[in-house]
Short mmCIF file of C-alpha atoms in Angstrom, two decimals:
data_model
loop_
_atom_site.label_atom_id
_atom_site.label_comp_id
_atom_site.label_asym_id
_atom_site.label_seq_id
_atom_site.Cartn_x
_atom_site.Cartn_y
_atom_site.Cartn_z
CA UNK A 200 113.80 90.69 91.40
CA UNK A 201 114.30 88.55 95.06
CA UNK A 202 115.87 91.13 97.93
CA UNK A 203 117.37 89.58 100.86
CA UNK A 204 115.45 90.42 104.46
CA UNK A 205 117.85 92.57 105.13
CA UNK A 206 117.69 94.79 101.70
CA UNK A 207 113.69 94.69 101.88
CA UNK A 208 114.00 96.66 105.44
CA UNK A 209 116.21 99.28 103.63
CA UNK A 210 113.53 99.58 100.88
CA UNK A 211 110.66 99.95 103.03
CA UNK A 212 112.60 102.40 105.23
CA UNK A 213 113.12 104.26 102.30
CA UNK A 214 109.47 104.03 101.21
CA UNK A 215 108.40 105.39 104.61
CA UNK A 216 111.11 107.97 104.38
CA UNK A 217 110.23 109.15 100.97
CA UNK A 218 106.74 108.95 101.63
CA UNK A 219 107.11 111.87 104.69
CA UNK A 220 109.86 113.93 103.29
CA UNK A 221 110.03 113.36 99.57
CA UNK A 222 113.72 111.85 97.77
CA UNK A 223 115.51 115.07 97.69
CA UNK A 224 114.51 115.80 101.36
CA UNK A 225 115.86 112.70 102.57
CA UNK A 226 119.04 111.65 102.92
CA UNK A 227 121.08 108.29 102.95
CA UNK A 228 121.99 108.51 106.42
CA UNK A 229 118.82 108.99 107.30
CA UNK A 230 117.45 105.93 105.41
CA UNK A 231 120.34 103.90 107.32
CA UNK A 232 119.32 105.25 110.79
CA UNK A 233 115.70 104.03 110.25
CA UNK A 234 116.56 100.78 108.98
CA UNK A 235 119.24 100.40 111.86
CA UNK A 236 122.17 99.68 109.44
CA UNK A 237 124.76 101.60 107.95
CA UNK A 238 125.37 103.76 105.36
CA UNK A 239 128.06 101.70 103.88
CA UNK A 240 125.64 98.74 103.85
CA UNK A 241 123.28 100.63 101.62
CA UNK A 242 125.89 101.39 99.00
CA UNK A 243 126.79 98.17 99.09
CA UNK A 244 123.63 96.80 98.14
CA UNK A 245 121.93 99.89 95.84
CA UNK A 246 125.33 102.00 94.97
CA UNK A 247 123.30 105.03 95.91
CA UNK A 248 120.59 106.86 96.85
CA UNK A 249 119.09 106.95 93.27
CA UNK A 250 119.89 103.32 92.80
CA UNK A 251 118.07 102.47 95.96
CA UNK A 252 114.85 104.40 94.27
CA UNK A 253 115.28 102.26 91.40
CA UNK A 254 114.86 98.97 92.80
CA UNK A 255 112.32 100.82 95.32
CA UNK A 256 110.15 101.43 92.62
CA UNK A 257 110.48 97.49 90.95
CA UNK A 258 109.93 96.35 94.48
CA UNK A 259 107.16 98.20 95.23
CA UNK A 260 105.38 98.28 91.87
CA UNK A 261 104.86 94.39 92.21
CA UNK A 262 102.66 95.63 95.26
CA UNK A 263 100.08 97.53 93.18
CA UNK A 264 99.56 94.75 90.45
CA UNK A 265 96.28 93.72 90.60
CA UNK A 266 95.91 89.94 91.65
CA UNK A 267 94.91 88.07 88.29
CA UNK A 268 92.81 85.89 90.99
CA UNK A 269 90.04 88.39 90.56
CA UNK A 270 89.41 86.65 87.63
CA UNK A 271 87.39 83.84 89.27
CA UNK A 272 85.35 82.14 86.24
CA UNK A 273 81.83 80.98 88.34
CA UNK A 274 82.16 84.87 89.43
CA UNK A 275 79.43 87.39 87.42
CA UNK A 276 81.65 90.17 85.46
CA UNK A 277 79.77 92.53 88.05
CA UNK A 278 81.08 90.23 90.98
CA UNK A 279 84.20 90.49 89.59
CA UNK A 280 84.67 93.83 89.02
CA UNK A 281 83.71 94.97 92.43
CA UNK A 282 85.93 92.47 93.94
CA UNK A 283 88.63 93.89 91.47
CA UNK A 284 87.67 97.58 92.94
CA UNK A 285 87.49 96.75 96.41
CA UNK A 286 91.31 94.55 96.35
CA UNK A 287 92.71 97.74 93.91
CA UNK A 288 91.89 100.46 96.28
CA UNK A 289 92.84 98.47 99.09
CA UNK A 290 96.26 98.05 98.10
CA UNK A 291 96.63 101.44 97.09
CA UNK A 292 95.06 102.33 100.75
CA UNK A 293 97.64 100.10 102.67
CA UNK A 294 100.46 101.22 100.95
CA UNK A 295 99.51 104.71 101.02
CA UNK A 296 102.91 106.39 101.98
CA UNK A 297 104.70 104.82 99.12
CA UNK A 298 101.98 105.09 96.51
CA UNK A 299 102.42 109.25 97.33
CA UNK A 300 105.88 108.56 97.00
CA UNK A 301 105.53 106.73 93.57
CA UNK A 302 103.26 109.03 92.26
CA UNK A 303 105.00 112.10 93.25
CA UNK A 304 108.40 111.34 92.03
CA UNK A 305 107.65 109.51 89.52
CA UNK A 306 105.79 112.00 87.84
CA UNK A 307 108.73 114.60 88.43
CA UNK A 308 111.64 113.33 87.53
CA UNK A 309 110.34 111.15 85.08
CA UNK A 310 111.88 108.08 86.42
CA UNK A 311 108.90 105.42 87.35
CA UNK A 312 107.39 106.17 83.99
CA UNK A 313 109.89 104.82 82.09
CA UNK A 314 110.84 102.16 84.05
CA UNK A 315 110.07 98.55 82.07
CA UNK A 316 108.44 97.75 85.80
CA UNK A 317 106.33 100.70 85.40
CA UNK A 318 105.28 99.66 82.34
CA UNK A 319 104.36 96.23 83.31
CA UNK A 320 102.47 97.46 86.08
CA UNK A 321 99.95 99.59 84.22
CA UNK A 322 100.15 96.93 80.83
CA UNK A 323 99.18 93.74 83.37
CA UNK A 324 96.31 96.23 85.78
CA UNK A 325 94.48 97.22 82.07
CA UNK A 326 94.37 93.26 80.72
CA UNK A 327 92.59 92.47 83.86
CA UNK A 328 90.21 95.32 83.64
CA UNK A 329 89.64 94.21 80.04
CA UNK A 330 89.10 90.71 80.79
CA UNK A 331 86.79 91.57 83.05
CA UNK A 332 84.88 93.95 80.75
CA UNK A 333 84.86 91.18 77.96
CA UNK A 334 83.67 88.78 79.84
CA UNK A 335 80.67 91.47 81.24
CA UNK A 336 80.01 92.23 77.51
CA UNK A 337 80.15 88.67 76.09
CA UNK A 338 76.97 87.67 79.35
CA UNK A 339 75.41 90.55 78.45
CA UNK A 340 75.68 92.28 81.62
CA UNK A 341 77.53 95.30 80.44
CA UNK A 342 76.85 97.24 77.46
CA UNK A 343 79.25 97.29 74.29
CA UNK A 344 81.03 99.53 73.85
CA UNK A 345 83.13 101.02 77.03
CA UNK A 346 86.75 100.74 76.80
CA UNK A 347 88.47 99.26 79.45
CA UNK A 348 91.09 101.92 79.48
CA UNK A 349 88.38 104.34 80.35
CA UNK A 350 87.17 102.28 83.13
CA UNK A 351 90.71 101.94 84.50
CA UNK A 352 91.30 105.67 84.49
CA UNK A 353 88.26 106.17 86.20
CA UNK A 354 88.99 104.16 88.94
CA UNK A 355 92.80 105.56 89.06
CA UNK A 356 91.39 108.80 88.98
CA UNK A 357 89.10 108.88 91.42
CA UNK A 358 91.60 107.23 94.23
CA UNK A 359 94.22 109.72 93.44
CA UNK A 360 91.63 112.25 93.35
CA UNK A 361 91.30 111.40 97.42
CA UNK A 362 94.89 111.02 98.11
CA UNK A 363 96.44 113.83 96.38
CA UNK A 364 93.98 115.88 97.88
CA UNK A 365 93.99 114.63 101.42
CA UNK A 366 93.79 117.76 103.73
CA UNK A 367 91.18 119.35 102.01
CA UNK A 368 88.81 116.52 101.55
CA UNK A 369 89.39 115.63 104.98
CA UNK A 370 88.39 119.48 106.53
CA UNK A 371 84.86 118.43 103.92
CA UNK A 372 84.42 115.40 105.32
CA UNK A 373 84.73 116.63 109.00
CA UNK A 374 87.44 114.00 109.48
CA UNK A 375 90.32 114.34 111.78
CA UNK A 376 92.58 111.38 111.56
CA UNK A 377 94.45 109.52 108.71
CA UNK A 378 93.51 106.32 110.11
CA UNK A 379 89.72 107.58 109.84
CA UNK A 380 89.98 109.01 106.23
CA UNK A 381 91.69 105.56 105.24
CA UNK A 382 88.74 103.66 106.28
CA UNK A 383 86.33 106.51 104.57
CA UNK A 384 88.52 105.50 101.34
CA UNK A 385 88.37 101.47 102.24
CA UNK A 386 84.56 101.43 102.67
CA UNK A 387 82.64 104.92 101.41
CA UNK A 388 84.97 105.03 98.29
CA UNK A 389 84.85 101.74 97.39
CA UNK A 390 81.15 101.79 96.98
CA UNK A 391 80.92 105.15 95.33
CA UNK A 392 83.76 104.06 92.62
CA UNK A 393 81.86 100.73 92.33
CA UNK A 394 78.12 101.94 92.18
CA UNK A 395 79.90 104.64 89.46
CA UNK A 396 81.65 101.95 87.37
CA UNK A 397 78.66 99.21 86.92
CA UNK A 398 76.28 102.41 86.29
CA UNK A 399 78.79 102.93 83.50
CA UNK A 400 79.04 100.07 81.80
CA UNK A 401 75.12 99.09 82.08
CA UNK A 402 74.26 102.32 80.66
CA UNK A 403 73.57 102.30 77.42
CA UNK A 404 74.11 105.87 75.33
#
């Protein structure tokens, strides 16, 4: 779906919006006030405040798909998975406000998960994964016999592992600032989850 400029600053005022203060505690006028329109304009282009987290959730979904260029074919699988890691968390990371937001609501009312965009999302992010695990298997780098859907959770889980539980990793890891814990979760987490998924998939049971 295209948006107009104008209808993609509504959406990410929304995203911000939703992000700090959740969809029920947030309120159309107060989307219209941060994206310095007015309220009439938002009906206008959404029809309300549930139709505006609709097409929030098909815009923003695109953002998370992982980009099929991963899939570079003079890569190794194990190049290409921890480029795949790195550019999946990193996403995640720089969209962290709305991905809360997705994940929170979603999971509530029920509403992301069964979107069609939703389902795209998660259907298109696993055939990479599995591509890449194939193509590990097929070398001879990775071990038969690990399903890719595994390996996918595993690197969902431990992401929203960190960002669900922010404040209290943050008081373990002595760190202060978002901006900090952000970068902890761009470098420190990236290696961990990629050290943790090639030990996987080169072990052999």
């Amino acid at each position: 779906m295209d948006f107009s400029d104008k209808q993609l600053d509504i959406l990410k005022a929304a995203g911000e919006l939703f992000g700090k203060k959740g969809f029920d505690g947030t309120s159309v006028r107060d989307i219209a006030k941060e994206a310095d329109v007015n309220v009439a304009m938002i009906n206008y282009y959404f029809r309300s405040k549930e139709g505006l987290m609709d097409d929030l959730f098909t815009y923003y979904i695109e953002q998370f798909k992982i980009d099929e260029n991963t899939l570079v074919t003079n890569q190794s699988a194990i190049a290409m998975m921890d480029s795949l890691i790195k550019n999946y968390i990193g996403i995640m990371n720089s969209n962290i406000a709305v991905y809360q937001m997705l994940a929170i609501e979603g999971g509530m009312k029920k509403r992301l998960l069964a979107s069609n965009s939703y389902k795209d999302l998660k259907e298109h992010n696993l055939q990479v994964v599995t591509a890449i695990v194939e193509k590990g298997e097929e070398s001879g780098e990775f071990i038969k016999g690990h399903h890719p859907l595994l390996i996918h959770s595993t690197i969902m889980g431990t992401f929203m592992n960190f960002q669900m539980n922010r404040a209290y990793i943050k008081t373990k890891l002595n760190i202060s600032s978002d901006k900090e814990y952000n970068q902890y979760m761009g470098t420190v987490l990236v290696k961990h989850v990629q050290t943790t998924i090639k030990a996987l998939l080169t072990y052999e049971n």
